[in-house]
mmCIF file of C-alpha atoms in Angstrom:
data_model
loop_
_atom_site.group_PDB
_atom_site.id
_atom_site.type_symbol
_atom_site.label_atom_id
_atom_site.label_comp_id
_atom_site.label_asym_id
_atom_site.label_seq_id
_atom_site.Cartn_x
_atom_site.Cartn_y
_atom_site.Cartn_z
ATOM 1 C CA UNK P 873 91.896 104.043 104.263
ATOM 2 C CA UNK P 874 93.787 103.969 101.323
ATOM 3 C CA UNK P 875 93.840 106.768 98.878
ATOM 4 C CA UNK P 876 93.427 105.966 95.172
ATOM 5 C CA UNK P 877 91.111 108.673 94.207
ATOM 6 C CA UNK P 878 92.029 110.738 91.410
ATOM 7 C CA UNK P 879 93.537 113.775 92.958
ATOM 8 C CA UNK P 880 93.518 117.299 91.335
ATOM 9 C CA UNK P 881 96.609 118.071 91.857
ATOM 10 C CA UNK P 882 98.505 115.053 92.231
ATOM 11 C CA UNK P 883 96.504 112.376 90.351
ATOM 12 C CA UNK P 884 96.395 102.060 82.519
ATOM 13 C CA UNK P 885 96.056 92.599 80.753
ATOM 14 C CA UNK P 886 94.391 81.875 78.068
ATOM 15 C CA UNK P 887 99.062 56.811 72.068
ATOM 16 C CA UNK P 888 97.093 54.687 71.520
ATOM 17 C CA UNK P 889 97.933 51.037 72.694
ATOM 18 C CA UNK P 890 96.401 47.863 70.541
ATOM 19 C CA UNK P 891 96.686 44.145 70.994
ATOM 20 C CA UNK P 892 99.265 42.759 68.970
ATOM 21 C CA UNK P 893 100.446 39.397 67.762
ATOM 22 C CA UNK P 894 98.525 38.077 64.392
ATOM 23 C CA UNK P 895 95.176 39.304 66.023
ATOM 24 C CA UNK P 896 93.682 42.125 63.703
ATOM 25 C CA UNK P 897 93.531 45.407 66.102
ATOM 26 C CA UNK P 898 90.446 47.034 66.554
ATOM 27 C CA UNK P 899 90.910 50.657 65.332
ATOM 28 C CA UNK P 900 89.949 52.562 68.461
ATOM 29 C CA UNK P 901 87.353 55.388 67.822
ATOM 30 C CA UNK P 902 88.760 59.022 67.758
ATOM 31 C CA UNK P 903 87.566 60.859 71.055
ATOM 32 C CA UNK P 904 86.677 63.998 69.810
ATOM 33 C CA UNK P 905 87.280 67.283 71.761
ATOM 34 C CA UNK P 906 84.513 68.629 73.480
ATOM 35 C CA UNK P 907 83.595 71.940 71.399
ATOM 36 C CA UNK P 908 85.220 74.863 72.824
ATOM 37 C CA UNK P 909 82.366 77.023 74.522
ATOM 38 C CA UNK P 910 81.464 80.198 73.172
ATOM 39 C CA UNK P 911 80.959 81.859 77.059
ATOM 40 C CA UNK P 912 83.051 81.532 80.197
ATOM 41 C CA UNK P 913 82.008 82.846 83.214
ATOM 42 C CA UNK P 914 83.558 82.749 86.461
ATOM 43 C CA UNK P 915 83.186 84.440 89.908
ATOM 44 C CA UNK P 916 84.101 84.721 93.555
ATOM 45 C CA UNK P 917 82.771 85.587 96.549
ATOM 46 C CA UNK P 918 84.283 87.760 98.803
ATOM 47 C CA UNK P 919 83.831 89.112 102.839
ATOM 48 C CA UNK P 920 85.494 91.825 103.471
ATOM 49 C CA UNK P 921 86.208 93.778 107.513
ATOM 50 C CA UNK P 922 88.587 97.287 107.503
ATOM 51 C CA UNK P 923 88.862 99.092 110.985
ATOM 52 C CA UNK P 924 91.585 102.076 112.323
ATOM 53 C CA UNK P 925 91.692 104.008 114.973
ATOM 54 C CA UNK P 926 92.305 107.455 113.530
ATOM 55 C CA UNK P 927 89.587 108.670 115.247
ATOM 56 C CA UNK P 928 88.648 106.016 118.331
ATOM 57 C CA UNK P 929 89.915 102.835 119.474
ATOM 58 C CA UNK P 930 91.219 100.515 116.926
ATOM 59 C CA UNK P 931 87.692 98.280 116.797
ATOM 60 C CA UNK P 932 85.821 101.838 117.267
ATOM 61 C CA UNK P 933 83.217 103.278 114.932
ATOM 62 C CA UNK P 934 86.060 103.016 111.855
ATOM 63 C CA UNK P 935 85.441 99.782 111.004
ATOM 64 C CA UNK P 936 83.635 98.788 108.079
ATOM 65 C CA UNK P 937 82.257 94.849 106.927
ATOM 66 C CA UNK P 938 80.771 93.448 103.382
ATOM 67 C CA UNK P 939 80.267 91.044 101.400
ATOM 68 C CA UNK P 940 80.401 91.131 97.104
ATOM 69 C CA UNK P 941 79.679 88.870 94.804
ATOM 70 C CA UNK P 942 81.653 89.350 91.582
ATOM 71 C CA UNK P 943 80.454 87.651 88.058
ATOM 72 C CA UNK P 944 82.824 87.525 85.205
ATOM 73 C CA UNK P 945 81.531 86.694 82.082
ATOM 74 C CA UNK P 946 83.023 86.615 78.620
ATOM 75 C CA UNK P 947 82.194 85.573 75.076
ATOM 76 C CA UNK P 948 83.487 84.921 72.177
ATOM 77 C CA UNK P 949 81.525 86.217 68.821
ATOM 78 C CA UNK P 950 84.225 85.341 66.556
ATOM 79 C CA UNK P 951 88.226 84.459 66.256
ATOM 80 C CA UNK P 952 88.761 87.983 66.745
ATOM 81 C CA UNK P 953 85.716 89.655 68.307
ATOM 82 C CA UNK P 954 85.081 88.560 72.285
ATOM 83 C CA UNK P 955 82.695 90.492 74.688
ATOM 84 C CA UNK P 956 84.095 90.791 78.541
ATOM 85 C CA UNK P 957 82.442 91.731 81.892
ATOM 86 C CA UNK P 958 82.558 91.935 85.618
ATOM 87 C CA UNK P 959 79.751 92.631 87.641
ATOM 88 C CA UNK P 960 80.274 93.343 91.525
ATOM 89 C CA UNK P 961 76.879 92.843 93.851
ATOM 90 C CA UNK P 962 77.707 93.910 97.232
ATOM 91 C CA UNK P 963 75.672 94.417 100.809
ATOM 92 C CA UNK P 964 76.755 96.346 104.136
ATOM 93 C CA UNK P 965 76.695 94.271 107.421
ATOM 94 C CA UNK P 966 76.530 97.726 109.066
ATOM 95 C CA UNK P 967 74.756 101.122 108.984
ATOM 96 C CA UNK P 968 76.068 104.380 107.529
ATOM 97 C CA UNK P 969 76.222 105.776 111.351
ATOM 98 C CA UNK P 970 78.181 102.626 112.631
ATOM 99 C CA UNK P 971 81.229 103.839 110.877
ATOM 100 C CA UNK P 972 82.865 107.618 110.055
ATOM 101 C CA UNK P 973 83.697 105.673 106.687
ATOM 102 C CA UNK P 974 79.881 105.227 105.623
ATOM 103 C CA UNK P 975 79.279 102.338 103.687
ATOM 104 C CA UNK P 976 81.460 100.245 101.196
ATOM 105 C CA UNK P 977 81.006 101.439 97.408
ATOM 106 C CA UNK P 978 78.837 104.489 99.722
ATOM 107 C CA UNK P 979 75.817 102.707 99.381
ATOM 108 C CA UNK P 980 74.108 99.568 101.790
ATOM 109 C CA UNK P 981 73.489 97.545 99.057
ATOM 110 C CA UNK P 982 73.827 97.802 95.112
ATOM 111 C CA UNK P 983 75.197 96.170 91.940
ATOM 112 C CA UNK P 984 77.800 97.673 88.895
ATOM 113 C CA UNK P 985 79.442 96.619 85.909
ATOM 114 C CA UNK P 986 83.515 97.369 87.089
ATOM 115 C CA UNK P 987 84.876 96.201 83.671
ATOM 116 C CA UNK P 988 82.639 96.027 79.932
ATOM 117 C CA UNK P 989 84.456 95.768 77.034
ATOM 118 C CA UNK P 990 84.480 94.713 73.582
ATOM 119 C CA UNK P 991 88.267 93.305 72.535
ATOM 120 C CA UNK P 992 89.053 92.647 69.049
ATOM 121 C CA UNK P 993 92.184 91.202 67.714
ATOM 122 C CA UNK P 994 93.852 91.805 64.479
ATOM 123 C CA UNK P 995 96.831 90.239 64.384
ATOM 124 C CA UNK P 996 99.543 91.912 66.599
ATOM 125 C CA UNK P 997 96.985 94.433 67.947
ATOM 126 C CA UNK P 998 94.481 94.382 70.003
ATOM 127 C CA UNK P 999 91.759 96.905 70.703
ATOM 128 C CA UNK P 1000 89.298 97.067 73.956
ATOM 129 C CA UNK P 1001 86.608 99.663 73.737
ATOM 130 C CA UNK P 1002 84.505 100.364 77.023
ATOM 131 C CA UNK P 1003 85.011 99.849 81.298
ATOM 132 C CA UNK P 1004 88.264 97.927 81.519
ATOM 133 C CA UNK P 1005 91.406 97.613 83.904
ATOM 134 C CA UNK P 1006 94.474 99.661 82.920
ATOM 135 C CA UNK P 1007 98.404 99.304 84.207
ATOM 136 C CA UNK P 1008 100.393 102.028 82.897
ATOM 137 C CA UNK P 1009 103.089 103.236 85.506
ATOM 138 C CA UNK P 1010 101.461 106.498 86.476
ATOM 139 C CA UNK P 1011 97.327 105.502 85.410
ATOM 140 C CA UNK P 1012 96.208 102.721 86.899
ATOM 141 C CA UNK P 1013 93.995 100.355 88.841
ATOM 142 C CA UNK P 1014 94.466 99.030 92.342
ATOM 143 C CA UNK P 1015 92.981 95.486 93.453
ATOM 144 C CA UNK P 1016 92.058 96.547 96.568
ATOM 145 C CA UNK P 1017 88.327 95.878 98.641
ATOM 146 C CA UNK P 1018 85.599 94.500 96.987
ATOM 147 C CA UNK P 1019 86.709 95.507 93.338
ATOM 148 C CA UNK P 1020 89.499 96.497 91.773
ATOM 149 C CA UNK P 1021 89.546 100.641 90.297
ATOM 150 C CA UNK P 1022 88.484 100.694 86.697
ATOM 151 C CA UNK P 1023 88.105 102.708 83.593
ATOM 152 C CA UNK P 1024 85.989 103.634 80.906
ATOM 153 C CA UNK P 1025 88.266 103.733 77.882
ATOM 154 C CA UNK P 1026 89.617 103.010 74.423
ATOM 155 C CA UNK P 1027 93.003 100.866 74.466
ATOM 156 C CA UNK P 1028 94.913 99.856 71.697
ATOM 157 C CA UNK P 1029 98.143 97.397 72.275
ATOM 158 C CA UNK P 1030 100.502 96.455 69.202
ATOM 159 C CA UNK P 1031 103.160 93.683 69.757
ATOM 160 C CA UNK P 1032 104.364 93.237 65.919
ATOM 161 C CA UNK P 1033 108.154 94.157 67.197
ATOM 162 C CA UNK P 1034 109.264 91.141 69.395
ATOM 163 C CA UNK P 1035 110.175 92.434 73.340
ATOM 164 C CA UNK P 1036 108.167 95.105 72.305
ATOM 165 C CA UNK P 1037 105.024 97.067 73.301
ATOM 166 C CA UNK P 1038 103.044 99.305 71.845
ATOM 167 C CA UNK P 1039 100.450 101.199 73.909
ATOM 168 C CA UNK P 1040 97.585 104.020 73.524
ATOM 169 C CA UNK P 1041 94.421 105.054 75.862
ATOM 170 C CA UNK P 1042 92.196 107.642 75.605
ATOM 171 C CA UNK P 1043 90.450 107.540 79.127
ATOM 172 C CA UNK P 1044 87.298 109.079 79.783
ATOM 173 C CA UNK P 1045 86.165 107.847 83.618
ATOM 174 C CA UNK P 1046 88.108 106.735 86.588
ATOM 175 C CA UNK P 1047 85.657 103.922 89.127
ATOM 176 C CA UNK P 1048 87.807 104.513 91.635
ATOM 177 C CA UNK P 1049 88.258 102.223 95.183
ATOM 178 C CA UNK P 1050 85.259 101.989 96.794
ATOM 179 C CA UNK P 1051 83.931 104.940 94.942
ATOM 180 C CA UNK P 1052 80.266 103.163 94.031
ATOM 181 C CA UNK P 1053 79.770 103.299 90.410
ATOM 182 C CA UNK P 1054 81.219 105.760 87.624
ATOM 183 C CA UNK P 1055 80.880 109.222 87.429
ATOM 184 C CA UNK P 1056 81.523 111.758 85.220
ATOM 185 C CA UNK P 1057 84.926 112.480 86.579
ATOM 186 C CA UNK P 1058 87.791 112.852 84.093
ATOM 187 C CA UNK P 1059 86.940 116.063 81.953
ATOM 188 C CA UNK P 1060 88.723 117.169 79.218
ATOM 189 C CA UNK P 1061 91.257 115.012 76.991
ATOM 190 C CA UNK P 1062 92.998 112.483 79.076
ATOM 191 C CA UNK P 1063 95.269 109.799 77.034
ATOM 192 C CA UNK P 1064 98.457 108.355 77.238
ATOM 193 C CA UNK P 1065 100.830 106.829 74.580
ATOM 194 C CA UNK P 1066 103.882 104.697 75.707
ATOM 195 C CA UNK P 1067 106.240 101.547 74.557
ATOM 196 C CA UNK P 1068 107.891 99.181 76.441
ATOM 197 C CA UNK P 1069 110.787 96.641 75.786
ATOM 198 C CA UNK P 1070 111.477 93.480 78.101
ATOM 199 C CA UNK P 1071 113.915 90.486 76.718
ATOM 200 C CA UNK P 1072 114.213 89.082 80.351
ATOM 201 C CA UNK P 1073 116.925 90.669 81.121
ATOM 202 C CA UNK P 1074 116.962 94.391 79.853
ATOM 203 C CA UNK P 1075 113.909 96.120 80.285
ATOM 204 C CA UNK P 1076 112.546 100.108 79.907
ATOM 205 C CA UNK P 1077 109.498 101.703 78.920
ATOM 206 C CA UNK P 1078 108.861 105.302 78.396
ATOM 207 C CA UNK P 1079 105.285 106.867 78.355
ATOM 208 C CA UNK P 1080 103.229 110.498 77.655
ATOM 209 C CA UNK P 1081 100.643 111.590 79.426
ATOM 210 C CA UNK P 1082 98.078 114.115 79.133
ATOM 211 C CA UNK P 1083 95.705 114.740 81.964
ATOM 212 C CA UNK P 1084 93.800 117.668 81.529
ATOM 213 C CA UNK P 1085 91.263 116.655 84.299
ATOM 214 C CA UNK P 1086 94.566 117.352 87.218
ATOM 215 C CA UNK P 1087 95.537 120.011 84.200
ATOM 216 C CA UNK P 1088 98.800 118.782 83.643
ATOM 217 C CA UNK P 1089 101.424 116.611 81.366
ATOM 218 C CA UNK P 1090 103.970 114.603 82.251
ATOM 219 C CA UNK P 1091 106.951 111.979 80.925
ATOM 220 C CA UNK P 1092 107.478 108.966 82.652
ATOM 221 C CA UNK P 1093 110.598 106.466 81.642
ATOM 222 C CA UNK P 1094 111.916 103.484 83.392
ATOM 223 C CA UNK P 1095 115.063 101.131 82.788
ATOM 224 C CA UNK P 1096 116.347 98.285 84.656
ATOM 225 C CA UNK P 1097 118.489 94.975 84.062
ATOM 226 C CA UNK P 1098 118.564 91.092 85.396
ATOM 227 C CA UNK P 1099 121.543 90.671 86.453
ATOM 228 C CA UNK P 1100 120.028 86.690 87.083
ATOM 229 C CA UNK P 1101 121.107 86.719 90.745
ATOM 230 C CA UNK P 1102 119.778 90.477 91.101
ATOM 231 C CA UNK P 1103 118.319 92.960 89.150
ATOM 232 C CA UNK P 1104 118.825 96.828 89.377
ATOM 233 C CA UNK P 1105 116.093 99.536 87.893
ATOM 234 C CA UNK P 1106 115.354 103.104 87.791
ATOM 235 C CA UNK P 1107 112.773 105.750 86.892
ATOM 236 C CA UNK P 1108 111.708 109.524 86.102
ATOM 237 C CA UNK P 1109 108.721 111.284 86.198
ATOM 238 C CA UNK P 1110 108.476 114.508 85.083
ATOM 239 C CA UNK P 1111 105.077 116.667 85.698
ATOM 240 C CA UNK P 1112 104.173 120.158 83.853
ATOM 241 C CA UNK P 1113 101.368 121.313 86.011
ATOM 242 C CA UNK P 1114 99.217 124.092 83.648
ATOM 243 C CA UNK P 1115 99.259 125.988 86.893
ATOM 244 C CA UNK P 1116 101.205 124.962 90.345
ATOM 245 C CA UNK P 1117 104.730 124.410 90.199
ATOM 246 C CA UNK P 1118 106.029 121.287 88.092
ATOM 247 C CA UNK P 1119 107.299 118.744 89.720
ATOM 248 C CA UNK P 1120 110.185 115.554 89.054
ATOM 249 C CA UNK P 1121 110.703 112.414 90.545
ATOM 250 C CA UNK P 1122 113.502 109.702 90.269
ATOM 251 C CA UNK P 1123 113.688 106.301 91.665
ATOM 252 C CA UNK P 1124 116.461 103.658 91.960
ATOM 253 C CA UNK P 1125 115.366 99.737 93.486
ATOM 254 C CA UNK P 1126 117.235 96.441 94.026
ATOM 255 C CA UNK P 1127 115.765 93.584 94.129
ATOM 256 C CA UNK P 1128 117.063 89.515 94.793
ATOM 257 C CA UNK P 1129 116.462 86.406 96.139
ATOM 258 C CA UNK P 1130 118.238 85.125 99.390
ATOM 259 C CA UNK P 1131 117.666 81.700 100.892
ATOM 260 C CA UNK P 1132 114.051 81.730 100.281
ATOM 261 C CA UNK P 1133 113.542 85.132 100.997
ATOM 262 C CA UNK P 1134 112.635 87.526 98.089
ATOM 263 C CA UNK P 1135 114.247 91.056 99.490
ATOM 264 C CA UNK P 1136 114.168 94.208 97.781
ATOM 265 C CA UNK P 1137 115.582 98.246 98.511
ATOM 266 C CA UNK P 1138 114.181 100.973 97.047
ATOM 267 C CA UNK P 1139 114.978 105.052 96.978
ATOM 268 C CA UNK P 1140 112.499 107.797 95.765
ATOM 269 C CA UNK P 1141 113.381 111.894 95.337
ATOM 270 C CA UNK P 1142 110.436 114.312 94.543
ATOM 271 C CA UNK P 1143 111.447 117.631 93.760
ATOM 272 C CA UNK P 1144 108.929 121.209 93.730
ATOM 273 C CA UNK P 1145 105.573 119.450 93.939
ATOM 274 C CA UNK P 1146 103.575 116.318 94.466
ATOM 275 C CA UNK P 1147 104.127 113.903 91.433
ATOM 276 C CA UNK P 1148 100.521 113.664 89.238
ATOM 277 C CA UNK P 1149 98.884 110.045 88.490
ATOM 278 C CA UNK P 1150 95.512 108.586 88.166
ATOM 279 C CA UNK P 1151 94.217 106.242 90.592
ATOM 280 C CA UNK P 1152 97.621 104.741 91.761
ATOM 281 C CA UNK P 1153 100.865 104.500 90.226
ATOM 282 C CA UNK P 1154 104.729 102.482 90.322
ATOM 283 C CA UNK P 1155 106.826 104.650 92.071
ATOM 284 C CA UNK P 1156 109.208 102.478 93.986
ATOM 285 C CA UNK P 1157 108.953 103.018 97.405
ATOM 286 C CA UNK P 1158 104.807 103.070 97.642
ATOM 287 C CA UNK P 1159 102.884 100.981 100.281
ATOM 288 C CA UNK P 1160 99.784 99.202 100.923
ATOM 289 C CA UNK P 1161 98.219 102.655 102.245
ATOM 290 C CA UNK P 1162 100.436 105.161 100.628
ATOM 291 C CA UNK P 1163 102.048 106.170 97.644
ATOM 292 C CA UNK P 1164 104.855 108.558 97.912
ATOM 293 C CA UNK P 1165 103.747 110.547 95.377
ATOM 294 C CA UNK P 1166 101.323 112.277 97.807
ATOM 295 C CA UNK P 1167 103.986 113.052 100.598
ATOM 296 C CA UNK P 1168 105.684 116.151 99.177
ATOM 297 C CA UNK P 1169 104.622 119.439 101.284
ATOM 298 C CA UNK P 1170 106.465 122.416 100.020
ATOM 299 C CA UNK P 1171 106.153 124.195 103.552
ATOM 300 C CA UNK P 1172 108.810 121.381 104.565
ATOM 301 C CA UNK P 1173 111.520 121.995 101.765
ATOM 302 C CA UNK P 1174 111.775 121.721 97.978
ATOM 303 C CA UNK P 1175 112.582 118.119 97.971
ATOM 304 C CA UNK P 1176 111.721 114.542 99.794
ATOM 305 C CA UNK P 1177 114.034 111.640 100.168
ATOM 306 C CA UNK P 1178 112.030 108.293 100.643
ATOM 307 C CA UNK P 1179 113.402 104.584 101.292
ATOM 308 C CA UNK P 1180 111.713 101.158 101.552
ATOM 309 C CA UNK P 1181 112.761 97.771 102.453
ATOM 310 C CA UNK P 1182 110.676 94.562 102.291
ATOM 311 C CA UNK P 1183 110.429 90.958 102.603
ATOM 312 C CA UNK P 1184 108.840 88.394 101.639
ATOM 313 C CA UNK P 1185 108.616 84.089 102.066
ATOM 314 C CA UNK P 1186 106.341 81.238 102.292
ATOM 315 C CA UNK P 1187 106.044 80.077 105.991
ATOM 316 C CA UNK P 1188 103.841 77.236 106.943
ATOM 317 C CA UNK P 1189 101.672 78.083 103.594
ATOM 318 C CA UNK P 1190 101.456 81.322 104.782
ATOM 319 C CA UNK P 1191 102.634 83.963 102.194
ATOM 320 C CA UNK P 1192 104.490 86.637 104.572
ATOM 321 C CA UNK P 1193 105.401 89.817 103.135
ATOM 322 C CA UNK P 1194 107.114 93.045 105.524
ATOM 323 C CA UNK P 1195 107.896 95.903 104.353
ATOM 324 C CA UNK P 1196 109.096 99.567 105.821
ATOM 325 C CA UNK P 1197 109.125 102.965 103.877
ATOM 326 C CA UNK P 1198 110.657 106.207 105.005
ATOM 327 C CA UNK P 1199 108.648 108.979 103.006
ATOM 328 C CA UNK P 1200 110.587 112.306 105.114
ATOM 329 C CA UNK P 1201 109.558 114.854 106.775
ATOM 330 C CA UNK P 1202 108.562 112.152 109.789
ATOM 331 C CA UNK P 1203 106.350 110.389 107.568
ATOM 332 C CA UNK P 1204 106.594 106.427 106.765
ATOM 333 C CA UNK P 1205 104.700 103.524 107.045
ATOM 334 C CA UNK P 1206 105.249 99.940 108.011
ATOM 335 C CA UNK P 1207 103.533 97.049 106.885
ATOM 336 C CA UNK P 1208 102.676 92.917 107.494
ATOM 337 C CA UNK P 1209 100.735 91.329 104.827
ATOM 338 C CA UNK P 1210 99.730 87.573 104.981
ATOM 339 C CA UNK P 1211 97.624 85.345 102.800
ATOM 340 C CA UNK P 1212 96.762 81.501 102.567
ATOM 341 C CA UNK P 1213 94.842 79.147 100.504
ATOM 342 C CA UNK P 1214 93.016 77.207 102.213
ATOM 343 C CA UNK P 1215 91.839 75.147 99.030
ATOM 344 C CA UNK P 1216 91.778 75.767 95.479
ATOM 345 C CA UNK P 1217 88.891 77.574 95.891
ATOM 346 C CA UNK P 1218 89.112 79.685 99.367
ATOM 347 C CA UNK P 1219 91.660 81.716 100.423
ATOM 348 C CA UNK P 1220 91.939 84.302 103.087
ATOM 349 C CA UNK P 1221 94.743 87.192 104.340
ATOM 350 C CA UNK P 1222 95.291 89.260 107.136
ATOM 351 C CA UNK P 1223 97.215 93.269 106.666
ATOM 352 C CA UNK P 1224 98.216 95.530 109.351
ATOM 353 C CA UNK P 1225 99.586 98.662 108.797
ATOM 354 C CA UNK P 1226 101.065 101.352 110.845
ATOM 355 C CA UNK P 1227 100.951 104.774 108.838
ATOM 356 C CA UNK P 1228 102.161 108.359 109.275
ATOM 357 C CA UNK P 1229 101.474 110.166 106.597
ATOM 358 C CA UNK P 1230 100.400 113.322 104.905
ATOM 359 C CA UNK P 1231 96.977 111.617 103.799
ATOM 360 C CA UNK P 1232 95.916 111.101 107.827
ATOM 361 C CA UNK P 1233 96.067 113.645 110.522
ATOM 362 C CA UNK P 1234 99.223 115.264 110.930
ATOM 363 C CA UNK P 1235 102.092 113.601 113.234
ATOM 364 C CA UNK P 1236 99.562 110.921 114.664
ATOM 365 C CA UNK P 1237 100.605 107.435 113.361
ATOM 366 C CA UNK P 1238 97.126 105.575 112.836
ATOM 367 C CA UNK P 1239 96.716 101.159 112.785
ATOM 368 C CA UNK P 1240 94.987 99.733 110.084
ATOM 369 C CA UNK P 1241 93.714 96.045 110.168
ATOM 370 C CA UNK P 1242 91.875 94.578 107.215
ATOM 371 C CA UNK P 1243 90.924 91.078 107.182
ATOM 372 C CA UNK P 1244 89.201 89.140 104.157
ATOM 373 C CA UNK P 1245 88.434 85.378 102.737
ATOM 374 C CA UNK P 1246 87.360 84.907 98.797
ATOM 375 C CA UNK P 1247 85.689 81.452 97.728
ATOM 376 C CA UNK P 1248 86.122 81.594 93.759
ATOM 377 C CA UNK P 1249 83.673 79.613 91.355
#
């Protein structure tokens, strides 16, 4: 399974033609627009199957199978004032003792709000207040399973300098992957402040973070430039940890496009600990099941050097994407990830993974195979 719990040690988006001649036109009769609606709501429809064999065959008592229903639902009080929500409804095809995984969302059957939010806009800025999705390098949300992980929060975004962003959270609860509904899980002051500056071609962003629920704060800063046929970027994160060691990461990743193939390289070093984030994060070199950031053991060195390579193309309508990382100390994992649309409405996508990694048991490589179809309304 994937990991994207918050971690205690290592764990923020809408001519007219007449007749002519001497004949007298008819003046045609202004259509008039058909009043914008106050509510939108959309939703989708989603089956879900996940089985490994970390601990049996690969279609042994791992596996698990679902099916959601997700309702989005927003409306607009005034020009500045709109109300937002997402409610998943999910049910189990299987019992809690089929599976060592136990249910999806760890109930058979149940219903949550993942996002609910009032946004107001004032201008430049913008303010949500409530359960919301957040994408800050080193706090955010994963769209993985039935829902994607979510937040209770208050976020305020300011774009009055152009190319520029202007961010601040203060996050009170993490709704984690497949966690069920929230819980009272993110104690103490937890907030982050950060900008960020993209023209197209130069880009960087530098961010604070306080997370006194993993008892630590940390700097993040990026950079990178489009060099049109290639672009080049770069990170750091640095982690004071109130108590275990503090820890630093940097990153360097290349990325083009090559006779229809978008290709990419990508380098991670963390240094004296495990780097902290919240749910997931953007390191470089993370996977579909992994992030880097939890592959540092201190019993193996002081330091971890990680790589990844991918690939990705269109074949036959078939979105293809491999990919390889290296995380050290014999860990890595590879992954194929496919997806097609089968019409507007459905689409479907296959993901395999091969994983050796700090998060499983130790040196035993486990397969992963999820397979899923959405119809969207």
């Amino acid at each position: 399974m994937k990991f994207t719990t918050l971690s205690l040690v290592a764990t923020l988006a809408l001519s007219s033609a007449y007749a002519g001649g001497d004949i007298t036109p008819i003046e045609a009769p202004v259509a008039v627009a058909p009043a914008e609606s106050a509510t939108t709501i959309a939703g989708k429809l989603t089956a879900y199957y996940i089985t490994d064999d970390s601990t049996d065959d690969f279609f042994g008592d791992q596996g698990q199978l679902a099916a959601g229903a997700t309702l989005d639902v927003s409306h607009k009080f005034s020009s500045w004032l709109t109300a937002n929500a997402s409610v998943l409804g999910y049910v189990n095809a299987l019992n809690d003792t089929d599976s060592t995984w136990g249910f999806f969302e760890k109930e058979r059957d149940g219903a949550f709000f993942n996002t609910a939010n009032l946004t107001g806009t004032f201008g430049d800025t913008t303010v949500v207040a409530g359960r919301q999705l957040l994408a800050t390098p080193m706090v955010q949300g994963y769209d993985w399973l039935l829902a994607p992980a979510s937040f209770e929060a208050y976020t305020v975004v300011n774009n009055s300098i152009e190319n520029v962003t202007l961010v601040g959270a203060y996050i009170t609860k993490l709704r984690g992957n497949n966690s069920g509904d929230f819980q009272n899980n993110l104690e103490g002051e937890n907030w982050t402040i950060g900008a960020a500056y993209d023209d197209k071609t130069i880009s960087a962003s530098v961010w604070y973070y306080n997370v006194d629920a993993a008892d630590y704060t940390q700097i993040y800063a990026d950079a990178g430039y489009n060099f049109t046929s290639f672009k080049v970027e770069g990170q750091y994160v640095g982690t004071d940890f109130g108590v275990a060691t503090d820890a630093t990461a940097f990153g360097l990743k290349a990325s083009t496009s090559l006779l229809g193939f978008d290709l990419s390289a990508a380098y991670n070093n963390l240094a004296d600990n495990v780097t902290g984030y919240v749910s997931w994060n953007g390191l470089y070199t993370n996977q579909w099941n992994s992030t880097v950031a939890d592959q540092f053991i201190g019993s193996k060195g002081d330091s971890i050097n990680a790589f990844k390579v991918a690939a990705s193309t269109t074949i036959s309508d078939i979105s293809t994407e491999v990919s390889y990382a290296s995380f050290d100390n014999d860990f890595y994992e590879a992954n194929v990830i496919l997806g097609y649309e089968f019409t507007e409405s459905i689409d479907g996508g296959i993901v395999y993974s091969n994983t050796q990694s700090a998060i499983w048991i130790p040196n035993t490589d486990v397969n992963q195979l999820e397979i899923y179809a959405n119809y969207k309304f």
